[in-house]
Amino acid sequence: MRTDRIVAHSEQERGQERPNDREVPGMSRTRRVLFGTTLVAYAAIVVAVLASTPLVSLDWQVMLFRPYKQWPQYHAFLDYFVVLGQRGPTAVMVAAWLGWRTWKQRSLRPLLILGTSLLLLNVTVGSVKYGLGRLGPHYATTIGSAELFRGGDIFPSGHTANAVVTWGVLAYLATTPLARRVGSVVSAMLAMGVGMTTIYLGTHWVSDVLSGWCAGLLVLLALPWFEPLVARAEEWLLGLLARLRPRAAVAPAGAPVGDPGALVPPRGASEDPDGAREPVPAAVVATAAAPATAPASTAVRPPSIVPLVPPVRGGAHHGARSYGQRYDRAAVTASGTNRRAHGERPVRQTPPPVQAARRGTPG
């Protein structure tokens, strides 16, 4: 994923962005009342299990009924359906969708909200699981007992709570009121189906599922309180990405790096601090004007001078062009004479007309 599309917020993109894309659900009075009611229900279920009330008797009645034996034709399908409550597969699916939302909205908030909700779920549900240590129906030893403090980790139901939180986050992050209402209904149905499936399979007590629904709903309802922390974390991460981007910049492909023999064009008047071009040494001009067929030993090129004129055309695919009917002037050597070294003059196929007339041959 390109970080520049997240860090660089242009004014045009801000203008085209829908206002409700960044709508943050607040802690309204209705949400506070629902949070308090759910918290009381959660505490009541925990107390009912600790006190071995009729709720524990209901757990045993459903367990001894063995729903998976009453309706075995649904067992294969529900074995796959319950995966929608497992934390690993659901977290990967929801994170993939929210990752696309992060790129689309140029905001890290969707992924940060998912991470915050899963962290809250692990802390709250995990602490109660290992604190009470309840055994599951398949490992129960005493009929009528709550099976608490025996090293188990079944209460509250992690599958149920995870289904409430993971699918509920999609409804929480919905961009329109209609999408939020539809997402809430769909996520509630999924969470209810996962919880009932665990009862059918005999992996959880009824009280486990009830407490799992309450635990997951508490996490969803508490998310608006963590919005300021998410906003600060997003600002810090975007600032960190902005600082790391220049260090990770790569030179353009094909650009010469550290080539001492690269051609340097002459500086123009606008680049020259004195407003004039720098003089080009005569030896450099003579070297550049020498024929391409001249041997390298005849070209005088001071080692400290870099040629400032374009090179003679020619390359790996096109050799240096030679003109048989034209004369080139002799190269000026470092001593200032026009003497040519032996073998410097190119071989001509036909003598020039002037020399032919002097020799007495017809032109």
Tab-separated table of C-alpha atoms in Angstrom:
chain	number	residue	atom	x	y	z
A	1	MET	CA	0.000	0.000	0.000
A	2	ARG	CA	1.264	3.456	-0.983
A	3	THR	CA	1.741	5.633	2.070
A	4	ASP	CA	1.816	8.842	0.035
A	5	ARG	CA	-1.863	8.429	-0.724
A	6	ILE	CA	-2.527	8.440	3.017
A	7	VAL	CA	-0.062	11.124	4.060
A	8	ALA	CA	-0.557	13.595	1.203
A	9	HIS	CA	-4.055	15.021	1.548
A	10	SER	CA	-4.565	17.451	-1.294
A	11	GLU	CA	-7.207	20.120	-1.080
A	12	GLN	CA	-8.981	18.677	-4.102
A	13	GLU	CA	-9.301	15.263	-2.451
A	14	ARG	CA	-10.613	16.873	0.720
A	15	GLY	CA	-13.237	18.708	-1.273
A	16	GLN	CA	-14.372	15.578	-3.097
A	17	GLU	CA	-14.477	13.433	0.031
A	18	ARG	CA	-17.941	12.753	1.411
A	19	PRO	CA	-18.506	14.355	4.832
A	20	ASN	CA	-19.961	11.189	6.356
A	21	ASP	CA	-16.841	9.177	5.488
A	22	ARG	CA	-15.244	10.509	8.678
A	23	GLU	CA	-18.346	10.591	10.846
A	24	VAL	CA	-17.476	9.449	14.371
A	25	PRO	CA	-20.333	7.945	16.411
A	26	GLY	CA	-20.671	9.788	19.677
A	27	MET	CA	-21.612	8.550	23.129
A	28	SER	CA	-25.280	9.567	22.999
A	29	ARG	CA	-27.739	9.241	25.856
A	30	THR	CA	-29.306	6.159	24.265
A	31	ARG	CA	-25.905	4.538	23.961
A	32	ARG	CA	-25.119	5.295	27.601
A	33	VAL	CA	-28.380	3.742	28.746
A	34	LEU	CA	-27.785	0.665	26.594
A	35	PHE	CA	-24.234	0.381	27.916
A	36	GLY	CA	-25.422	0.520	31.523
A	37	THR	CA	-28.209	-2.011	30.915
A	38	THR	CA	-25.835	-4.448	29.224
A	39	LEU	CA	-23.300	-4.072	32.024
A	40	VAL	CA	-25.952	-4.885	34.637
A	41	ALA	CA	-27.079	-7.941	32.642
A	42	TYR	CA	-23.474	-9.136	32.305
A	43	ALA	CA	-22.869	-8.808	36.024
A	44	ALA	CA	-26.157	-10.592	36.784
A	45	ILE	CA	-25.160	-13.569	34.620
A	46	VAL	CA	-21.780	-13.843	36.335
A	47	VAL	CA	-23.431	-13.728	39.757
A	48	ALA	CA	-26.020	-16.316	38.680
A	49	VAL	CA	-23.291	-18.719	37.615
A	50	LEU	CA	-21.275	-18.146	40.790
A	51	ALA	CA	-24.323	-18.750	42.971
A	52	SER	CA	-25.457	-21.897	41.092
A	53	THR	CA	-28.909	-20.443	40.390
A	54	PRO	CA	-31.540	-21.984	38.052
A	55	LEU	CA	-29.462	-20.632	35.178
A	56	VAL	CA	-26.906	-23.367	35.895
A	57	SER	CA	-29.707	-25.941	35.929
A	58	LEU	CA	-30.785	-24.716	32.493
A	59	ASP	CA	-27.207	-25.200	31.318
A	60	TRP	CA	-27.320	-28.845	32.351
A	61	GLN	CA	-30.752	-29.504	30.881
A	62	VAL	CA	-29.690	-28.263	27.435
A	63	MET	CA	-26.398	-30.100	27.658
A	64	LEU	CA	-28.081	-33.432	28.516
A	65	PHE	CA	-30.594	-32.862	25.733
A	66	ARG	CA	-27.669	-32.968	23.270
A	67	PRO	CA	-29.031	-30.949	20.340
A	68	TYR	CA	-26.379	-32.274	17.973
A	69	LYS	CA	-27.918	-35.739	18.395
A	70	GLN	CA	-31.480	-34.503	17.973
A	71	TRP	CA	-30.771	-32.857	14.615
A	72	PRO	CA	-27.655	-34.524	13.204
A	73	GLN	CA	-28.450	-33.411	9.621
A	74	TYR	CA	-27.307	-29.864	10.481
A	75	HIS	CA	-24.057	-30.878	12.103
A	76	ALA	CA	-21.836	-30.675	9.003
A	77	PHE	CA	-23.101	-27.235	7.971
A	78	LEU	CA	-22.925	-25.739	11.470
A	79	ASP	CA	-19.393	-27.064	11.898
A	80	TYR	CA	-18.341	-24.645	9.128
A	81	PHE	CA	-20.719	-21.863	10.139
A	82	VAL	CA	-19.200	-21.592	13.608
A	83	VAL	CA	-15.922	-20.497	11.988
A	84	LEU	CA	-17.543	-17.054	11.605
A	85	GLY	CA	-16.924	-16.684	15.332
A	86	GLN	CA	-13.285	-17.743	15.385
A	87	ARG	CA	-10.962	-14.838	15.917
A	88	GLY	CA	-8.296	-15.703	13.357
A	89	PRO	CA	-10.383	-16.160	10.185
A	90	THR	CA	-12.824	-13.364	10.996
A	91	ALA	CA	-10.070	-10.903	11.872
A	92	VAL	CA	-8.323	-11.577	8.541
A	93	MET	CA	-11.524	-11.105	6.507
A	94	VAL	CA	-12.585	-7.928	8.288
A	95	ALA	CA	-9.036	-6.511	8.251
A	96	ALA	CA	-8.861	-7.012	4.472
A	97	TRP	CA	-12.076	-5.061	3.976
A	98	LEU	CA	-11.063	-2.302	6.388
A	99	GLY	CA	-7.640	-2.124	4.739
A	100	TRP	CA	-9.357	-1.237	1.486
A	101	ARG	CA	-11.450	1.324	3.385
A	102	THR	CA	-8.248	2.784	4.821
A	103	TRP	CA	-6.815	3.279	1.324
A	104	LYS	CA	-10.107	4.636	0.014
A	105	GLN	CA	-10.653	7.191	2.769
A	106	ARG	CA	-6.950	8.068	3.195
A	107	SER	CA	-7.368	7.426	6.920
A	108	LEU	CA	-5.966	4.858	9.333
A	109	ARG	CA	-9.043	5.052	11.571
A	110	PRO	CA	-10.804	1.854	10.309
A	111	LEU	CA	-7.820	-0.384	11.067
A	112	LEU	CA	-7.129	1.385	14.364
A	113	ILE	CA	-10.742	0.911	15.470
A	114	LEU	CA	-10.539	-2.797	14.631
A	115	GLY	CA	-7.292	-3.172	16.565
A	116	THR	CA	-8.697	-1.273	19.557
A	117	SER	CA	-11.862	-3.386	19.678
A	118	LEU	CA	-9.941	-6.674	19.479
A	119	LEU	CA	-7.556	-5.507	22.195
A	120	LEU	CA	-10.457	-4.576	24.485
A	121	LEU	CA	-12.104	-7.924	23.748
A	122	ASN	CA	-8.993	-9.909	24.632
A	123	VAL	CA	-8.436	-8.015	27.877
A	124	THR	CA	-12.030	-8.061	29.178
A	125	VAL	CA	-13.122	-11.519	28.049
A	126	GLY	CA	-9.753	-13.165	28.678
A	127	SER	CA	-9.528	-11.907	32.247
A	128	VAL	CA	-12.981	-13.317	33.106
A	129	LYS	CA	-12.238	-16.616	31.323
A	130	TYR	CA	-9.080	-17.366	33.243
A	131	GLY	CA	-10.381	-15.807	36.452
A	132	LEU	CA	-13.397	-18.132	36.720
A	133	GLY	CA	-11.776	-21.179	35.086
A	134	ARG	CA	-15.036	-22.851	34.074
A	135	LEU	CA	-15.023	-26.192	32.260
A	136	GLY	CA	-17.036	-26.809	29.111
A	137	PRO	CA	-19.960	-29.253	28.733
A	138	HIS	CA	-17.763	-31.978	27.245
A	139	TYR	CA	-15.406	-31.841	30.245
A	140	ALA	CA	-17.942	-31.468	33.059
A	141	THR	CA	-17.556	-33.882	35.962
A	142	THR	CA	-20.424	-33.202	38.403
A	143	ILE	CA	-24.032	-32.925	37.268
A	144	GLY	CA	-25.643	-29.700	38.492
A	145	SER	CA	-22.315	-28.044	39.276
A	146	ALA	CA	-21.218	-24.745	37.723
A	147	GLU	CA	-17.775	-26.296	37.062
A	148	LEU	CA	-15.953	-23.126	38.128
A	149	PHE	CA	-12.295	-22.701	39.156
A	150	ARG	CA	-11.214	-25.959	37.555
A	151	GLY	CA	-8.721	-24.653	35.031
A	152	GLY	CA	-11.131	-24.156	32.139
A	153	ASP	CA	-11.529	-21.159	29.843
A	154	ILE	CA	-15.086	-21.486	28.558
A	155	PHE	CA	-16.997	-18.668	30.298
A	156	PRO	CA	-17.886	-16.304	28.656
A	157	SER	CA	-18.052	-17.679	25.122
A	158	GLY	CA	-15.174	-16.310	23.088
A	159	HIS	CA	-16.760	-17.324	19.770
A	160	THR	CA	-19.914	-15.402	20.581
A	161	ALA	CA	-18.169	-12.289	21.878
A	162	ASN	CA	-15.792	-12.252	18.933
A	163	ALA	CA	-18.685	-12.540	16.457
A	164	VAL	CA	-20.418	-9.574	18.109
A	165	VAL	CA	-17.301	-7.383	18.038
A	166	THR	CA	-15.774	-8.324	14.684
A	167	TRP	CA	-18.948	-8.048	12.612
A	168	GLY	CA	-20.290	-5.212	14.735
A	169	VAL	CA	-17.219	-3.088	13.923
A	170	LEU	CA	-18.315	-3.054	10.273
A	171	ALA	CA	-21.648	-1.565	11.306
A	172	TYR	CA	-19.880	0.877	13.635
A	173	LEU	CA	-17.676	2.124	10.794
A	174	ALA	CA	-20.506	2.337	8.229
A	175	THR	CA	-20.484	5.588	6.257
A	176	THR	CA	-24.251	6.205	6.067
A	177	PRO	CA	-27.098	5.794	8.588
A	178	LEU	CA	-28.812	3.225	6.350
A	179	ALA	CA	-25.638	1.141	6.046
A	180	ARG	CA	-25.196	1.355	9.814
A	181	ARG	CA	-28.699	0.064	10.486
A	182	VAL	CA	-28.404	-2.766	7.949
A	183	GLY	CA	-24.945	-3.684	9.248
A	184	SER	CA	-26.212	-3.758	12.823
A	185	VAL	CA	-29.010	-6.179	11.927
A	186	VAL	CA	-26.722	-8.454	9.910
A	187	SER	CA	-23.993	-8.514	12.573
A	188	ALA	CA	-26.573	-9.236	15.295
A	189	MET	CA	-27.943	-12.167	13.305
A	190	LEU	CA	-24.436	-13.553	12.735
A	191	ALA	CA	-23.548	-13.207	16.413
A	192	MET	CA	-26.783	-14.861	17.487
A	193	GLY	CA	-26.303	-17.687	14.991
A	194	VAL	CA	-22.725	-18.327	16.135
A	195	GLY	CA	-23.790	-18.408	19.792
A	196	MET	CA	-26.660	-20.828	19.172
A	197	THR	CA	-24.361	-22.997	17.066
A	198	THR	CA	-21.928	-23.412	19.956
A	199	ILE	CA	-24.841	-24.577	22.135
A	200	TYR	CA	-25.943	-27.010	19.431
A	201	LEU	CA	-22.425	-28.448	19.100
A	202	GLY	CA	-22.129	-28.800	22.886
A	203	THR	CA	-18.990	-26.667	23.165
A	204	HIS	CA	-20.590	-23.992	25.417
A	205	TRP	CA	-23.202	-23.677	28.113
A	206	VAL	CA	-26.223	-21.455	27.619
A	207	SER	CA	-24.878	-19.026	30.220
A	208	ASP	CA	-21.578	-18.875	28.307
A	209	VAL	CA	-23.373	-17.635	25.215
A	210	LEU	CA	-25.483	-15.100	27.124
A	211	SER	CA	-22.396	-13.646	28.791
A	212	GLY	CA	-20.554	-13.641	25.455
A	213	TRP	CA	-23.259	-11.526	23.848
A	214	CYS	CA	-23.092	-9.057	26.709
A	215	ALA	CA	-19.272	-8.908	26.728
A	216	GLY	CA	-19.067	-8.250	22.989
A	217	LEU	CA	-21.803	-5.617	23.069
A	218	LEU	CA	-20.050	-3.791	25.903
A	219	VAL	CA	-16.904	-3.508	23.800
A	220	LEU	CA	-18.847	-2.078	20.839
A	221	LEU	CA	-20.733	0.399	23.003
A	222	ALA	CA	-17.518	1.597	24.670
A	223	LEU	CA	-15.688	2.370	21.391
A	224	PRO	CA	-16.705	6.088	21.251
A	225	TRP	CA	-14.803	6.664	24.495
A	226	PHE	CA	-11.626	5.545	22.758
A	227	GLU	CA	-12.063	7.750	19.674
A	228	PRO	CA	-9.779	10.557	20.999
A	229	LEU	CA	-7.039	7.998	21.648
A	230	VAL	CA	-7.513	6.561	18.137
A	231	ALA	CA	-7.306	10.067	16.632
A	232	ARG	CA	-4.028	10.781	18.451
A	233	ALA	CA	-2.606	7.423	17.389
A	234	GLU	CA	-3.572	8.091	13.773
A	235	GLU	CA	-1.936	11.540	13.861
A	236	TRP	CA	1.261	10.102	15.301
A	237	LEU	CA	1.418	7.270	12.760
A	238	LEU	CA	0.802	9.618	9.819
A	239	GLY	CA	3.528	11.925	11.098
A	240	LEU	CA	5.899	8.974	11.415
A	241	LEU	CA	5.134	7.895	7.841
A	242	ALA	CA	5.688	11.438	6.619
A	243	ARG	CA	9.118	11.535	8.281
A	244	LEU	CA	10.129	8.147	6.888
A	245	ARG	CA	9.087	8.864	3.299
A	246	PRO	CA	12.057	11.154	2.312
A	247	ARG	CA	14.557	8.636	3.673
A	248	ALA	CA	13.039	5.877	1.605
A	249	ALA	CA	13.086	7.897	-1.625
A	250	VAL	CA	14.945	6.107	-4.421
A	251	ALA	CA	16.850	7.813	-7.267
A	252	PRO	CA	15.095	7.636	-10.660
A	253	ALA	CA	15.913	4.679	-12.831
A	254	GLY	CA	18.733	5.347	-15.284
A	255	ALA	CA	20.198	8.321	-13.411
A	256	PRO	CA	24.053	8.201	-13.248
A	257	VAL	CA	25.380	7.770	-9.736
A	258	GLY	CA	28.986	8.716	-9.019
A	259	ASP	CA	30.132	8.621	-12.675
A	260	PRO	CA	33.267	10.801	-12.915
A	261	GLY	CA	33.298	10.596	-16.715
A	262	ALA	CA	29.736	11.822	-17.232
A	263	LEU	CA	29.321	14.750	-19.574
A	264	VAL	CA	28.557	18.018	-17.829
A	265	PRO	CA	26.842	20.656	-20.017
A	266	PRO	CA	28.159	24.210	-19.818
A	267	ARG	CA	26.396	26.397	-17.340
A	268	GLY	CA	24.161	29.075	-18.797
A	269	ALA	CA	24.204	32.733	-17.943
A	270	SER	CA	21.337	32.278	-15.512
A	271	GLU	CA	23.259	29.658	-13.536
A	272	ASP	CA	26.609	31.483	-13.615
A	273	PRO	CA	27.010	33.704	-10.560
A	274	ASP	CA	28.991	36.283	-12.621
A	275	GLY	CA	26.420	36.320	-15.434
A	276	ALA	CA	28.904	35.010	-18.061
A	277	ARG	CA	29.817	31.622	-19.450
A	278	GLU	CA	32.990	29.946	-18.341
A	279	PRO	CA	35.715	29.796	-21.026
A	280	VAL	CA	36.240	26.425	-22.631
A	281	PRO	CA	39.922	25.384	-22.982
A	282	ALA	CA	41.223	25.067	-26.548
A	283	ALA	CA	42.515	21.569	-25.906
A	284	VAL	CA	39.021	20.443	-24.898
A	285	VAL	CA	37.496	21.898	-28.085
A	286	ALA	CA	40.203	20.296	-30.234
A	287	THR	CA	39.697	16.934	-28.586
A	288	ALA	CA	35.949	17.044	-29.138
A	289	ALA	CA	36.399	18.187	-32.779
A	290	ALA	CA	38.855	15.387	-33.636
A	291	PRO	CA	37.635	12.680	-36.087
A	292	ALA	CA	36.009	9.663	-34.543
A	293	THR	CA	38.450	7.366	-36.380
A	294	ALA	CA	41.558	8.926	-34.867
A	295	PRO	CA	43.442	6.695	-32.454
A	296	ALA	CA	43.145	7.400	-28.759
A	297	SER	CA	46.912	8.117	-28.497
A	298	THR	CA	46.680	11.311	-30.613
A	299	ALA	CA	43.908	12.946	-28.627
A	300	VAL	CA	45.259	15.284	-25.976
A	301	ARG	CA	42.902	15.418	-23.052
A	302	PRO	CA	44.022	16.772	-19.719
A	303	PRO	CA	42.919	14.415	-16.959
A	304	SER	CA	41.475	17.209	-14.824
A	305	ILE	CA	39.269	18.697	-17.567
A	306	VAL	CA	35.787	17.327	-18.244
A	307	PRO	CA	34.537	17.827	-21.826
A	308	LEU	CA	31.795	20.435	-21.949
A	309	VAL	CA	30.485	19.789	-25.451
A	310	PRO	CA	28.216	17.016	-26.741
A	311	PRO	CA	30.001	13.851	-27.874
A	312	VAL	CA	30.302	12.756	-31.504
A	313	ARG	CA	27.250	10.819	-32.636
A	314	GLY	CA	27.663	7.100	-32.600
A	315	GLY	CA	27.119	4.224	-30.267
A	316	ALA	CA	26.919	0.509	-29.875
A	317	HIS	CA	24.378	0.147	-32.663
A	318	HIS	CA	25.544	2.946	-34.989
A	319	GLY	CA	29.234	3.357	-35.650
A	320	ALA	CA	30.931	6.706	-36.156
A	321	ARG	CA	30.068	8.172	-39.547
A	322	SER	CA	32.937	8.811	-42.008
A	323	TYR	CA	32.795	11.148	-44.970
A	324	GLY	CA	35.257	10.108	-47.657
A	325	GLN	CA	35.010	13.263	-49.790
A	326	ARG	CA	35.537	15.775	-47.001
A	327	TYR	CA	38.694	17.043	-45.320
A	328	ASP	CA	38.931	17.744	-41.588
A	329	ARG	CA	41.290	20.279	-40.253
A	330	ALA	CA	44.247	19.127	-38.279
A	331	ALA	CA	43.759	18.921	-34.563
A	332	VAL	CA	45.592	21.519	-32.541
A	333	THR	CA	47.948	19.851	-30.116
A	334	ALA	CA	48.914	21.082	-26.701
A	335	SER	CA	52.020	22.840	-28.163
A	336	GLY	CA	49.910	24.936	-30.543
A	337	THR	CA	51.154	23.413	-33.848
A	338	ASN	CA	49.126	21.835	-36.623
A	339	ARG	CA	51.358	18.850	-37.050
A	340	ARG	CA	49.624	15.543	-37.504
A	341	ALA	CA	50.857	12.384	-35.973
A	342	HIS	CA	51.661	9.464	-38.203
A	343	GLY	CA	48.539	7.687	-39.281
A	344	GLU	CA	46.254	10.469	-38.077
A	345	ARG	CA	45.009	11.492	-41.559
A	346	PRO	CA	42.181	9.189	-42.624
A	347	VAL	CA	42.612	7.165	-45.778
A	348	ARG	CA	40.714	8.694	-48.694
A	349	GLN	CA	39.396	6.619	-51.506
A	350	THR	CA	39.852	9.357	-54.182
A	351	PRO	CA	42.250	12.340	-54.222
A	352	PRO	CA	40.686	15.768	-53.860
A	353	PRO	CA	40.205	17.805	-57.077
A	354	VAL	CA	42.771	20.517	-56.181
A	355	GLN	CA	45.664	18.127	-55.602
A	356	ALA	CA	44.707	16.185	-58.702
A	357	ALA	CA	45.024	19.345	-60.814
A	358	ARG	CA	48.452	20.135	-59.368
A	359	ARG	CA	49.662	16.668	-60.234
A	360	GLY	CA	48.522	17.121	-63.777
A	361	THR	CA	45.741	14.582	-63.731
A	362	PRO	CA	42.395	15.462	-65.175
A	363	GLY	CA	39.825	16.545	-62.680
